[in-house]
Amino acid sequence: MTVIYLSGIFFLIFCAFANGNPISNSSLRRISQNSFVRIVGGQDADIADYPYQVSVLIDGQHACGGSIIANNFILSAAHCFAEESRASHITIRAGSTYRTTGGQVVQTKTITAHPNFNEDTYDYDIAVVELASPLVLGTNVQTVSLPPSGTAFSNGENSVATGWGLTRNDGDLADVLQVVTLPLITTATCKSNYYGSAISSRMFCAGAAGKDSCFGDSGGPLVSDSIQLGIVSWGDVCGQASTPGVYTKVTEFLSFINSIISVKKKTL
Protein backbone atom coordinates (compact mmCIF):
# COMPACT_ATOMS: atom_id res chain seq x y z
CA MET A 1 0.00 0.00 0.00
CA THR A 2 1.43 3.36 -1.03
CA VAL A 3 0.64 6.60 0.80
CA ILE A 4 0.60 9.89 -1.11
CA TYR A 5 -0.54 13.43 -0.40
CA LEU A 6 -2.37 15.77 -2.74
CA SER A 7 -2.86 19.38 -1.68
CA GLY A 8 -3.21 18.38 1.96
CA ILE A 9 -5.68 15.57 1.23
CA PHE A 10 -4.63 12.11 2.44
CA PHE A 11 -4.88 9.35 -0.16
CA LEU A 12 -4.07 5.67 -0.19
CA ILE A 13 -3.38 3.58 -3.25
CA PHE A 14 -4.18 -0.07 -2.72
CA CYS A 15 -2.83 -2.88 -4.84
CA ALA A 16 -5.83 -4.82 -6.12
CA PHE A 17 -5.76 -8.40 -7.33
CA ALA A 18 -7.65 -10.00 -10.18
CA ASN A 19 -7.45 -13.80 -10.26
CA GLY A 20 -4.34 -13.63 -8.10
CA ASN A 21 -2.52 -11.11 -10.28
CA PRO A 22 -1.68 -7.64 -8.96
CA ILE A 23 -2.89 -4.53 -10.74
CA SER A 24 -0.32 -1.74 -10.92
CA ASN A 25 -0.89 0.96 -8.30
CA SER A 26 -0.86 3.59 -11.02
CA SER A 27 -3.79 1.86 -12.73
CA LEU A 28 -6.17 2.39 -9.83
CA ARG A 29 -8.29 5.37 -9.02
CA ARG A 30 -6.90 6.88 -5.84
CA ILE A 31 -9.10 6.37 -2.83
CA SER A 32 -8.80 6.63 0.93
CA GLN A 33 -9.14 3.93 3.55
CA ASN A 34 -12.60 2.60 4.53
CA SER A 35 -13.87 3.24 0.98
CA PHE A 36 -16.28 1.19 -1.07
CA VAL A 37 -14.04 -0.14 -3.81
CA ARG A 38 -16.31 -0.63 -6.82
CA ILE A 39 -18.63 1.35 -9.04
CA VAL A 40 -20.73 2.33 -6.05
CA GLY A 41 -24.51 2.10 -6.28
CA GLY A 42 -24.40 0.57 -9.75
CA GLN A 43 -25.87 -2.49 -11.39
CA ASP A 44 -25.01 -5.12 -13.99
CA ALA A 45 -24.97 -3.79 -17.54
CA ASP A 46 -24.94 -5.17 -21.07
CA ILE A 47 -22.11 -4.03 -23.35
CA ALA A 48 -24.67 -3.57 -26.14
CA ASP A 49 -26.01 -0.60 -24.19
CA TYR A 50 -22.51 0.89 -23.70
CA PRO A 51 -20.63 -0.43 -26.76
CA TYR A 52 -17.95 2.27 -26.51
CA GLN A 53 -16.59 0.86 -23.21
CA VAL A 54 -13.37 -1.17 -23.32
CA SER A 55 -11.06 -2.85 -20.84
CA VAL A 56 -7.38 -1.88 -20.89
CA LEU A 57 -5.30 -4.98 -20.18
CA ILE A 58 -1.72 -4.91 -18.93
CA ASP A 59 -0.02 -8.26 -19.44
CA GLY A 60 -3.46 -9.76 -19.98
CA GLN A 61 -5.05 -8.44 -16.78
CA HIS A 62 -7.69 -5.71 -16.52
CA ALA A 63 -6.10 -2.49 -15.24
CA CYS A 64 -8.28 0.37 -16.48
CA GLY A 65 -11.20 1.34 -18.63
CA GLY A 66 -11.27 3.28 -21.87
CA SER A 67 -13.59 4.37 -24.66
CA ILE A 68 -13.63 3.85 -28.41
CA ILE A 69 -13.26 7.17 -30.25
CA ALA A 70 -12.39 5.64 -33.64
CA ASN A 71 -12.08 2.07 -34.86
CA ASN A 72 -8.34 2.20 -34.13
CA PHE A 73 -8.14 4.72 -31.26
CA ILE A 74 -9.01 4.46 -27.56
CA LEU A 75 -9.33 7.30 -25.06
CA SER A 76 -8.16 6.65 -21.50
CA ALA A 77 -6.32 8.24 -18.54
CA ALA A 78 -2.60 9.00 -18.57
CA HIS A 79 -2.12 7.59 -15.07
CA CYS A 80 -3.15 4.15 -16.34
CA PHE A 81 0.16 3.97 -18.21
CA ALA A 82 2.45 5.67 -15.71
CA GLU A 83 4.22 2.44 -14.76
CA GLU A 84 3.74 0.45 -17.96
CA SER A 85 3.80 2.44 -21.19
CA ARG A 86 5.17 -0.23 -23.53
CA ALA A 87 2.53 -0.97 -26.12
CA SER A 88 3.73 -4.58 -26.38
CA HIS A 89 2.40 -5.21 -22.85
CA ILE A 90 -1.00 -3.59 -23.38
CA THR A 91 -4.08 -4.91 -25.16
CA ILE A 92 -7.70 -3.76 -25.39
CA ARG A 93 -10.78 -5.93 -24.92
CA ALA A 94 -13.82 -4.50 -26.71
CA GLY A 95 -17.36 -5.76 -27.24
CA SER A 96 -17.74 -7.95 -24.16
CA THR A 97 -19.93 -7.57 -21.09
CA TYR A 98 -17.44 -9.75 -19.25
CA ARG A 99 -14.04 -8.64 -18.00
CA THR A 100 -12.07 -11.80 -18.79
CA THR A 101 -13.77 -13.37 -21.80
CA GLY A 102 -15.37 -12.60 -25.14
CA GLY A 103 -15.26 -9.69 -27.48
CA GLN A 104 -12.26 -8.56 -29.50
CA VAL A 105 -8.80 -8.43 -27.94
CA VAL A 106 -6.47 -6.16 -29.91
CA GLN A 107 -2.82 -5.29 -29.42
CA THR A 108 -1.93 -1.62 -28.97
CA LYS A 109 0.54 0.14 -31.25
CA THR A 110 1.31 3.46 -29.56
CA ILE A 111 0.30 5.18 -26.33
CA THR A 112 0.36 8.98 -26.19
CA ALA A 113 -0.12 10.41 -22.72
CA HIS A 114 -0.47 14.18 -22.47
CA PRO A 115 3.03 15.65 -22.11
CA ASN A 116 1.86 17.85 -19.22
CA PHE A 117 0.43 14.99 -17.15
CA ASN A 118 1.37 15.49 -13.50
CA GLU A 119 1.59 12.30 -11.42
CA ASP A 120 1.25 14.29 -8.19
CA THR A 121 -1.86 16.31 -9.05
CA TYR A 122 -3.35 14.16 -11.86
CA ASP A 123 -3.76 17.28 -13.95
CA TYR A 124 -3.83 16.63 -17.74
CA ASP A 125 -4.85 13.03 -17.01
CA ILE A 126 -5.56 11.87 -20.54
CA ALA A 127 -4.03 9.47 -23.05
CA VAL A 128 -4.82 8.37 -26.60
CA VAL A 129 -4.08 4.74 -27.47
CA GLU A 130 -3.57 3.69 -31.07
CA LEU A 131 -4.45 0.08 -31.88
CA ALA A 132 -2.23 -2.18 -34.01
CA SER A 133 -5.30 -3.27 -35.99
CA PRO A 134 -8.77 -1.70 -36.23
CA LEU A 135 -11.71 -2.93 -34.23
CA VAL A 136 -14.59 -4.46 -36.17
CA LEU A 137 -17.53 -2.19 -35.40
CA GLY A 138 -20.91 -3.76 -34.74
CA THR A 139 -23.71 -4.02 -32.18
CA ASN A 140 -21.33 -4.40 -29.23
CA VAL A 141 -18.47 -2.27 -30.53
CA GLN A 142 -19.21 1.37 -31.34
CA THR A 143 -17.52 4.74 -31.06
CA VAL A 144 -18.62 7.34 -28.53
CA SER A 145 -19.20 10.95 -29.55
CA LEU A 146 -16.87 13.62 -28.18
CA PRO A 147 -18.34 16.94 -27.05
CA PRO A 148 -18.31 19.98 -29.33
CA SER A 149 -15.96 22.73 -28.24
CA GLY A 150 -17.48 24.89 -25.52
CA THR A 151 -19.93 22.22 -24.31
CA ALA A 152 -21.09 23.04 -20.79
CA PHE A 153 -23.44 21.51 -18.24
CA SER A 154 -25.24 22.49 -15.05
CA ASN A 155 -25.00 21.00 -11.58
CA GLY A 156 -27.26 17.98 -11.18
CA GLU A 157 -27.50 16.92 -14.81
CA ASN A 158 -27.31 13.16 -15.19
CA SER A 159 -24.41 11.17 -16.59
CA VAL A 160 -23.43 7.49 -16.61
CA ALA A 161 -20.16 5.84 -15.66
CA THR A 162 -19.30 2.25 -16.60
CA GLY A 163 -16.52 -0.16 -15.68
CA TRP A 164 -15.32 -3.34 -14.01
CA GLY A 165 -14.14 -1.92 -10.66
CA LEU A 166 -13.59 -4.02 -7.53
CA THR A 167 -16.72 -5.29 -5.78
CA ARG A 168 -15.41 -4.89 -2.23
CA ASN A 169 -12.31 -3.75 -0.39
CA ASP A 170 -10.66 -7.17 -0.26
CA GLY A 171 -12.50 -8.68 -3.20
CA ASP A 172 -12.13 -9.21 -6.92
CA LEU A 173 -12.85 -7.04 -9.90
CA ALA A 174 -16.41 -7.20 -11.20
CA ASP A 175 -16.83 -9.99 -13.74
CA VAL A 176 -19.80 -8.23 -15.35
CA LEU A 177 -19.79 -4.63 -16.58
CA GLN A 178 -21.28 -2.20 -14.06
CA VAL A 179 -23.15 1.06 -14.71
CA VAL A 180 -24.16 3.90 -12.39
CA THR A 181 -26.03 7.16 -12.99
CA LEU A 182 -24.21 10.17 -11.51
CA PRO A 183 -25.20 13.82 -11.10
CA LEU A 184 -22.67 16.19 -12.68
CA ILE A 185 -20.85 18.82 -10.61
CA THR A 186 -19.27 21.79 -12.38
CA THR A 187 -15.60 22.67 -12.01
CA ALA A 188 -16.40 25.79 -10.00
CA THR A 189 -18.72 23.97 -7.61
CA CYS A 190 -16.34 21.06 -7.14
CA LYS A 191 -13.49 23.45 -6.43
CA SER A 192 -15.40 25.60 -3.95
CA ASN A 193 -17.43 22.90 -2.20
CA TYR A 194 -15.22 19.81 -2.21
CA TYR A 195 -11.54 19.74 -3.20
CA GLY A 196 -10.36 23.35 -3.30
CA SER A 197 -7.12 24.02 -5.19
CA ALA A 198 -6.76 20.32 -6.11
CA ILE A 199 -9.32 20.96 -8.87
CA SER A 200 -7.89 22.55 -12.01
CA SER A 201 -9.81 24.02 -14.92
CA ARG A 202 -9.27 20.69 -16.68
CA MET A 203 -11.29 18.73 -14.11
CA PHE A 204 -14.88 18.45 -12.93
CA CYS A 205 -16.75 16.14 -10.57
CA ALA A 206 -19.69 13.76 -10.52
CA GLY A 207 -21.29 11.65 -7.83
CA ALA A 208 -23.58 11.58 -4.83
CA ALA A 209 -24.00 9.61 -1.62
CA GLY A 210 -23.80 5.96 -2.54
CA LYS A 211 -23.07 6.59 -6.23
CA ASP A 212 -19.56 6.86 -7.66
CA SER A 213 -16.81 5.32 -9.77
CA CYS A 214 -13.81 3.73 -8.07
CA PHE A 215 -10.83 1.30 -8.26
CA GLY A 216 -10.44 -0.36 -11.64
CA ASP A 217 -12.71 2.20 -13.34
CA SER A 218 -9.85 4.64 -14.07
CA GLY A 219 -9.67 5.78 -17.68
CA GLY A 220 -13.27 4.86 -18.33
CA PRO A 221 -15.85 7.20 -19.85
CA LEU A 222 -18.38 9.46 -18.17
CA VAL A 223 -21.16 9.99 -20.71
CA SER A 224 -24.16 12.31 -20.84
CA ASP A 225 -26.72 12.23 -23.66
CA SER A 226 -24.44 9.90 -25.67
CA ILE A 227 -21.52 12.35 -25.44
CA GLN A 228 -18.36 11.62 -23.44
CA LEU A 229 -17.78 14.54 -21.10
CA GLY A 230 -15.21 13.00 -18.77
CA ILE A 231 -12.57 10.37 -18.06
CA VAL A 232 -12.42 8.67 -14.65
CA SER A 233 -9.36 10.16 -12.95
CA TRP A 234 -9.18 10.37 -9.14
CA GLY A 235 -11.07 10.87 -5.91
CA ASP A 236 -11.17 10.40 -2.15
CA VAL A 237 -13.71 8.13 -0.41
CA CYS A 238 -15.82 6.36 -3.05
CA GLY A 239 -19.55 6.79 -2.71
CA GLN A 240 -19.35 9.52 -0.08
CA ALA A 241 -21.36 12.67 -0.79
CA SER A 242 -18.57 14.95 0.45
CA THR A 243 -15.94 13.41 -1.87
CA PRO A 244 -17.35 12.97 -5.39
CA GLY A 245 -15.27 11.43 -8.15
CA VAL A 246 -13.03 13.70 -10.21
CA TYR A 247 -12.97 13.48 -14.01
CA THR A 248 -10.73 14.82 -16.76
CA LYS A 249 -12.71 17.40 -18.75
CA VAL A 250 -12.70 16.14 -22.35
CA THR A 251 -13.65 19.52 -23.86
CA GLU A 252 -10.27 20.87 -22.73
CA PHE A 253 -8.42 18.30 -24.82
CA LEU A 254 -10.17 18.17 -28.18
CA SER A 255 -7.17 19.67 -29.99
CA PHE A 256 -4.83 17.18 -28.31
CA ILE A 257 -7.02 14.25 -29.30
CA ASN A 258 -7.59 15.40 -32.86
CA SER A 259 -3.93 16.21 -33.44
CA ILE A 260 -2.91 12.64 -32.56
CA ILE A 261 -5.61 11.01 -34.65
CA SER A 262 -4.99 13.21 -37.68
CA VAL A 263 -1.21 12.71 -37.56
CA LYS A 264 -1.52 8.95 -37.19
CA LYS A 265 -3.99 8.73 -40.09
CA LYS A 266 -1.61 10.68 -42.32
CA THR A 267 1.17 8.18 -41.64
CA LEU A 268 -0.89 5.09 -42.48
GROMACS .gro file of C-alpha atoms in nm:
model
  268
    1MET     CA    1   0.000   0.000   0.000
    2THR     CA    2   0.143   0.336  -0.103
    3VAL     CA    3   0.064   0.660   0.080
    4ILE     CA    4   0.060   0.989  -0.111
    5TYR     CA    5  -0.054   1.343  -0.040
    6LEU     CA    6  -0.237   1.577  -0.274
    7SER     CA    7  -0.286   1.938  -0.168
    8GLY     CA    8  -0.321   1.838   0.196
    9ILE     CA    9  -0.568   1.557   0.123
   10PHE     CA   10  -0.463   1.211   0.244
   11PHE     CA   11  -0.488   0.935  -0.016
   12LEU     CA   12  -0.407   0.567  -0.019
   13ILE     CA   13  -0.338   0.358  -0.325
   14PHE     CA   14  -0.418  -0.007  -0.272
   15CYS     CA   15  -0.283  -0.288  -0.484
   16ALA     CA   16  -0.583  -0.482  -0.612
   17PHE     CA   17  -0.576  -0.840  -0.733
   18ALA     CA   18  -0.765  -1.000  -1.018
   19ASN     CA   19  -0.745  -1.380  -1.026
   20GLY     CA   20  -0.434  -1.363  -0.810
   21ASN     CA   21  -0.252  -1.111  -1.028
   22PRO     CA   22  -0.168  -0.764  -0.896
   23ILE     CA   23  -0.289  -0.453  -1.074
   24SER     CA   24  -0.032  -0.174  -1.092
   25ASN     CA   25  -0.089   0.096  -0.830
   26SER     CA   26  -0.086   0.359  -1.102
   27SER     CA   27  -0.379   0.186  -1.273
   28LEU     CA   28  -0.617   0.239  -0.983
   29ARG     CA   29  -0.829   0.537  -0.902
   30ARG     CA   30  -0.690   0.688  -0.584
   31ILE     CA   31  -0.910   0.637  -0.283
   32SER     CA   32  -0.880   0.663   0.093
   33GLN     CA   33  -0.914   0.393   0.355
   34ASN     CA   34  -1.260   0.260   0.453
   35SER     CA   35  -1.387   0.324   0.098
   36PHE     CA   36  -1.628   0.119  -0.107
   37VAL     CA   37  -1.404  -0.014  -0.381
   38ARG     CA   38  -1.631  -0.063  -0.682
   39ILE     CA   39  -1.863   0.135  -0.904
   40VAL     CA   40  -2.073   0.233  -0.605
   41GLY     CA   41  -2.451   0.210  -0.628
   42GLY     CA   42  -2.440   0.057  -0.975
   43GLN     CA   43  -2.587  -0.249  -1.139
   44ASP     CA   44  -2.501  -0.512  -1.399
   45ALA     CA   45  -2.497  -0.379  -1.754
   46ASP     CA   46  -2.494  -0.517  -2.107
   47ILE     CA   47  -2.211  -0.403  -2.335
   48ALA     CA   48  -2.467  -0.357  -2.614
   49ASP     CA   49  -2.601  -0.060  -2.419
   50TYR     CA   50  -2.251   0.089  -2.370
   51PRO     CA   51  -2.063  -0.043  -2.676
   52TYR     CA   52  -1.795   0.227  -2.651
   53GLN     CA   53  -1.659   0.086  -2.321
   54VAL     CA   54  -1.337  -0.117  -2.332
   55SER     CA   55  -1.106  -0.285  -2.084
   56VAL     CA   56  -0.738  -0.188  -2.089
   57LEU     CA   57  -0.530  -0.498  -2.018
   58ILE     CA   58  -0.172  -0.491  -1.893
   59ASP     CA   59  -0.002  -0.826  -1.944
   60GLY     CA   60  -0.346  -0.976  -1.998
   61GLN     CA   61  -0.505  -0.844  -1.678
   62HIS     CA   62  -0.769  -0.571  -1.652
   63ALA     CA   63  -0.610  -0.249  -1.524
   64CYS     CA   64  -0.828   0.037  -1.648
   65GLY     CA   65  -1.120   0.134  -1.863
   66GLY     CA   66  -1.127   0.328  -2.187
   67SER     CA   67  -1.359   0.437  -2.466
   68ILE     CA   68  -1.363   0.385  -2.841
   69ILE     CA   69  -1.326   0.717  -3.025
   70ALA     CA   70  -1.239   0.564  -3.364
   71ASN     CA   71  -1.208   0.207  -3.486
   72ASN     CA   72  -0.834   0.220  -3.413
   73PHE     CA   73  -0.814   0.472  -3.126
   74ILE     CA   74  -0.901   0.446  -2.756
   75LEU     CA   75  -0.933   0.730  -2.506
   76SER     CA   76  -0.816   0.665  -2.150
   77ALA     CA   77  -0.632   0.824  -1.854
   78ALA     CA   78  -0.260   0.900  -1.857
   79HIS     CA   79  -0.212   0.759  -1.507
   80CYS     CA   80  -0.315   0.415  -1.634
   81PHE     CA   81   0.016   0.397  -1.821
   82ALA     CA   82   0.245   0.567  -1.571
   83GLU     CA   83   0.422   0.244  -1.476
   84GLU     CA   84   0.374   0.045  -1.796
   85SER     CA   85   0.380   0.244  -2.119
   86ARG     CA   86   0.517  -0.023  -2.353
   87ALA     CA   87   0.253  -0.097  -2.612
   88SER     CA   88   0.373  -0.458  -2.638
   89HIS     CA   89   0.240  -0.521  -2.285
   90ILE     CA   90  -0.100  -0.359  -2.338
   91THR     CA   91  -0.408  -0.491  -2.516
   92ILE     CA   92  -0.770  -0.376  -2.539
   93ARG     CA   93  -1.078  -0.593  -2.492
   94ALA     CA   94  -1.382  -0.450  -2.671
   95GLY     CA   95  -1.736  -0.576  -2.724
   96SER     CA   96  -1.774  -0.795  -2.416
   97THR     CA   97  -1.993  -0.757  -2.109
   98TYR     CA   98  -1.744  -0.975  -1.925
   99ARG     CA   99  -1.404  -0.864  -1.800
  100THR     CA  100  -1.207  -1.180  -1.879
  101THR     CA  101  -1.377  -1.337  -2.180
  102GLY     CA  102  -1.537  -1.260  -2.514
  103GLY     CA  103  -1.526  -0.969  -2.748
  104GLN     CA  104  -1.226  -0.856  -2.950
  105VAL     CA  105  -0.880  -0.843  -2.794
  106VAL     CA  106  -0.647  -0.616  -2.991
  107GLN     CA  107  -0.282  -0.529  -2.942
  108THR     CA  108  -0.193  -0.162  -2.897
  109LYS     CA  109   0.054   0.014  -3.125
  110THR     CA  110   0.131   0.346  -2.956
  111ILE     CA  111   0.030   0.518  -2.633
  112THR     CA  112   0.036   0.898  -2.619
  113ALA     CA  113  -0.012   1.041  -2.272
  114HIS     CA  114  -0.047   1.418  -2.247
  115PRO     CA  115   0.303   1.565  -2.211
  116ASN     CA  116   0.186   1.785  -1.922
  117PHE     CA  117   0.043   1.499  -1.715
  118ASN     CA  118   0.137   1.549  -1.350
  119GLU     CA  119   0.159   1.230  -1.142
  120ASP     CA  120   0.125   1.429  -0.819
  121THR     CA  121  -0.186   1.631  -0.905
  122TYR     CA  122  -0.335   1.416  -1.186
  123ASP     CA  123  -0.376   1.728  -1.395
  124TYR     CA  124  -0.383   1.663  -1.774
  125ASP     CA  125  -0.485   1.303  -1.701
  126ILE     CA  126  -0.556   1.187  -2.054
  127ALA     CA  127  -0.403   0.947  -2.305
  128VAL     CA  128  -0.482   0.837  -2.660
  129VAL     CA  129  -0.408   0.474  -2.747
  130GLU     CA  130  -0.357   0.369  -3.107
  131LEU     CA  131  -0.445   0.008  -3.188
  132ALA     CA  132  -0.223  -0.218  -3.401
  133SER     CA  133  -0.530  -0.327  -3.599
  134PRO     CA  134  -0.877  -0.170  -3.623
  135LEU     CA  135  -1.171  -0.293  -3.423
  136VAL     CA  136  -1.459  -0.446  -3.617
  137LEU     CA  137  -1.753  -0.219  -3.540
  138GLY     CA  138  -2.091  -0.376  -3.474
  139THR     CA  139  -2.371  -0.402  -3.218
  140ASN     CA  140  -2.133  -0.440  -2.923
  141VAL     CA  141  -1.847  -0.227  -3.053
  142GLN     CA  142  -1.921   0.137  -3.134
  143THR     CA  143  -1.752   0.474  -3.106
  144VAL     CA  144  -1.862   0.734  -2.853
  145SER     CA  145  -1.920   1.095  -2.955
  146LEU     CA  146  -1.687   1.362  -2.818
  147PRO     CA  147  -1.834   1.694  -2.705
  148PRO     CA  148  -1.831   1.998  -2.933
  149SER     CA  149  -1.596   2.273  -2.824
  150GLY     CA  150  -1.748   2.489  -2.552
  151THR     CA  151  -1.993   2.222  -2.431
  152ALA     CA  152  -2.109   2.304  -2.079
  153PHE     CA  153  -2.344   2.151  -1.824
  154SER     CA  154  -2.524   2.249  -1.505
  155ASN     CA  155  -2.500   2.100  -1.158
  156GLY     CA  156  -2.726   1.798  -1.118
  157GLU     CA  157  -2.750   1.692  -1.481
  158ASN     CA  158  -2.731   1.316  -1.519
  159SER     CA  159  -2.441   1.117  -1.659
  160VAL     CA  160  -2.343   0.749  -1.661
  161ALA     CA  161  -2.016   0.584  -1.566
  162THR     CA  162  -1.930   0.225  -1.660
  163GLY     CA  163  -1.652  -0.016  -1.568
  164TRP     CA  164  -1.532  -0.334  -1.401
  165GLY     CA  165  -1.414  -0.192  -1.066
  166LEU     CA  166  -1.359  -0.402  -0.753
  167THR     CA  167  -1.672  -0.529  -0.578
  168ARG     CA  168  -1.541  -0.489  -0.223
  169ASN     CA  169  -1.231  -0.375  -0.039
  170ASP     CA  170  -1.066  -0.717  -0.026
  171GLY     CA  171  -1.250  -0.868  -0.320
  172ASP     CA  172  -1.213  -0.921  -0.692
  173LEU     CA  173  -1.285  -0.704  -0.990
  174ALA     CA  174  -1.641  -0.720  -1.120
  175ASP     CA  175  -1.683  -0.999  -1.374
  176VAL     CA  176  -1.980  -0.823  -1.535
  177LEU     CA  177  -1.979  -0.463  -1.658
  178GLN     CA  178  -2.128  -0.220  -1.406
  179VAL     CA  179  -2.315   0.106  -1.471
  180VAL     CA  180  -2.416   0.390  -1.239
  181THR     CA  181  -2.603   0.716  -1.299
  182LEU     CA  182  -2.421   1.017  -1.151
  183PRO     CA  183  -2.520   1.382  -1.110
  184LEU     CA  184  -2.267   1.619  -1.268
  185ILE     CA  185  -2.085   1.882  -1.061
  186THR     CA  186  -1.927   2.179  -1.238
  187THR     CA  187  -1.560   2.267  -1.201
  188ALA     CA  188  -1.640   2.579  -1.000
  189THR     CA  189  -1.872   2.397  -0.761
  190CYS     CA  190  -1.634   2.106  -0.714
  191LYS     CA  191  -1.349   2.345  -0.643
  192SER     CA  192  -1.540   2.560  -0.395
  193ASN     CA  193  -1.743   2.290  -0.220
  194TYR     CA  194  -1.522   1.981  -0.221
  195TYR     CA  195  -1.154   1.974  -0.320
  196GLY     CA  196  -1.036   2.335  -0.330
  197SER     CA  197  -0.712   2.402  -0.519
  198ALA     CA  198  -0.676   2.032  -0.611
  199ILE     CA  199  -0.932   2.096  -0.887
  200SER     CA  200  -0.789   2.255  -1.201
  201SER     CA  201  -0.981   2.402  -1.492
  202ARG     CA  202  -0.927   2.069  -1.668
  203MET     CA  203  -1.129   1.873  -1.411
  204PHE     CA  204  -1.488   1.845  -1.293
  205CYS     CA  205  -1.675   1.614  -1.057
  206ALA     CA  206  -1.969   1.376  -1.052
  207GLY     CA  207  -2.129   1.165  -0.783
  208ALA     CA  208  -2.358   1.158  -0.483
  209ALA     CA  209  -2.400   0.961  -0.162
  210GLY     CA  210  -2.380   0.596  -0.254
  211LYS     CA  211  -2.307   0.659  -0.623
  212ASP     CA  212  -1.956   0.686  -0.766
  213SER     CA  213  -1.681   0.532  -0.977
  214CYS     CA  214  -1.381   0.373  -0.807
  215PHE     CA  215  -1.083   0.130  -0.826
  216GLY     CA  216  -1.044  -0.036  -1.164
  217ASP     CA  217  -1.271   0.220  -1.334
  218SER     CA  218  -0.985   0.464  -1.407
  219GLY     CA  219  -0.967   0.578  -1.768
  220GLY     CA  220  -1.327   0.486  -1.833
  221PRO     CA  221  -1.585   0.720  -1.985
  222LEU     CA  222  -1.838   0.946  -1.817
  223VAL     CA  223  -2.116   0.999  -2.071
  224SER     CA  224  -2.416   1.231  -2.084
  225ASP     CA  225  -2.672   1.223  -2.366
  226SER     CA  226  -2.444   0.990  -2.567
  227ILE     CA  227  -2.152   1.235  -2.544
  228GLN     CA  228  -1.836   1.162  -2.344
  229LEU     CA  229  -1.778   1.454  -2.110
  230GLY     CA  230  -1.521   1.300  -1.877
  231ILE     CA  231  -1.257   1.037  -1.806
  232VAL     CA  232  -1.242   0.867  -1.465
  233SER     CA  233  -0.936   1.016  -1.295
  234TRP     CA  234  -0.918   1.037  -0.914
  235GLY     CA  235  -1.107   1.087  -0.591
  236ASP     CA  236  -1.117   1.040  -0.215
  237VAL     CA  237  -1.371   0.813  -0.041
  238CYS     CA  238  -1.582   0.636  -0.305
  239GLY     CA  239  -1.955   0.679  -0.271
  240GLN     CA  240  -1.935   0.952  -0.008
  241ALA     CA  241  -2.136   1.267  -0.079
  242SER     CA  242  -1.857   1.495   0.045
  243THR     CA  243  -1.594   1.341  -0.187
  244PRO     CA  244  -1.735   1.297  -0.539
  245GLY     CA  245  -1.527   1.143  -0.815
  246VAL     CA  246  -1.303   1.370  -1.021
  247TYR     CA  247  -1.297   1.348  -1.401
  248THR     CA  248  -1.073   1.482  -1.676
  249LYS     CA  249  -1.271   1.740  -1.875
  250VAL     CA  250  -1.270   1.614  -2.235
  251THR     CA  251  -1.365   1.952  -2.386
  252GLU     CA  252  -1.027   2.087  -2.273
  253PHE     CA  253  -0.842   1.830  -2.482
  254LEU     CA  254  -1.017   1.817  -2.818
  255SER     CA  255  -0.717   1.967  -2.999
  256PHE     CA  256  -0.483   1.718  -2.831
  257ILE     CA  257  -0.702   1.425  -2.930
  258ASN     CA  258  -0.759   1.540  -3.286
  259SER     CA  259  -0.393   1.621  -3.344
  260ILE     CA  260  -0.291   1.264  -3.256
  261ILE     CA  261  -0.561   1.101  -3.465
  262SER     CA  262  -0.499   1.321  -3.768
  263VAL     CA  263  -0.121   1.271  -3.756
  264LYS     CA  264  -0.152   0.895  -3.719
  265LYS     CA  265  -0.399   0.873  -4.009
  266LYS     CA  266  -0.161   1.068  -4.232
  267THR     CA  267   0.117   0.818  -4.164
  268LEU     CA  268  -0.089   0.509  -4.248
   0.00000   0.00000   0.00000
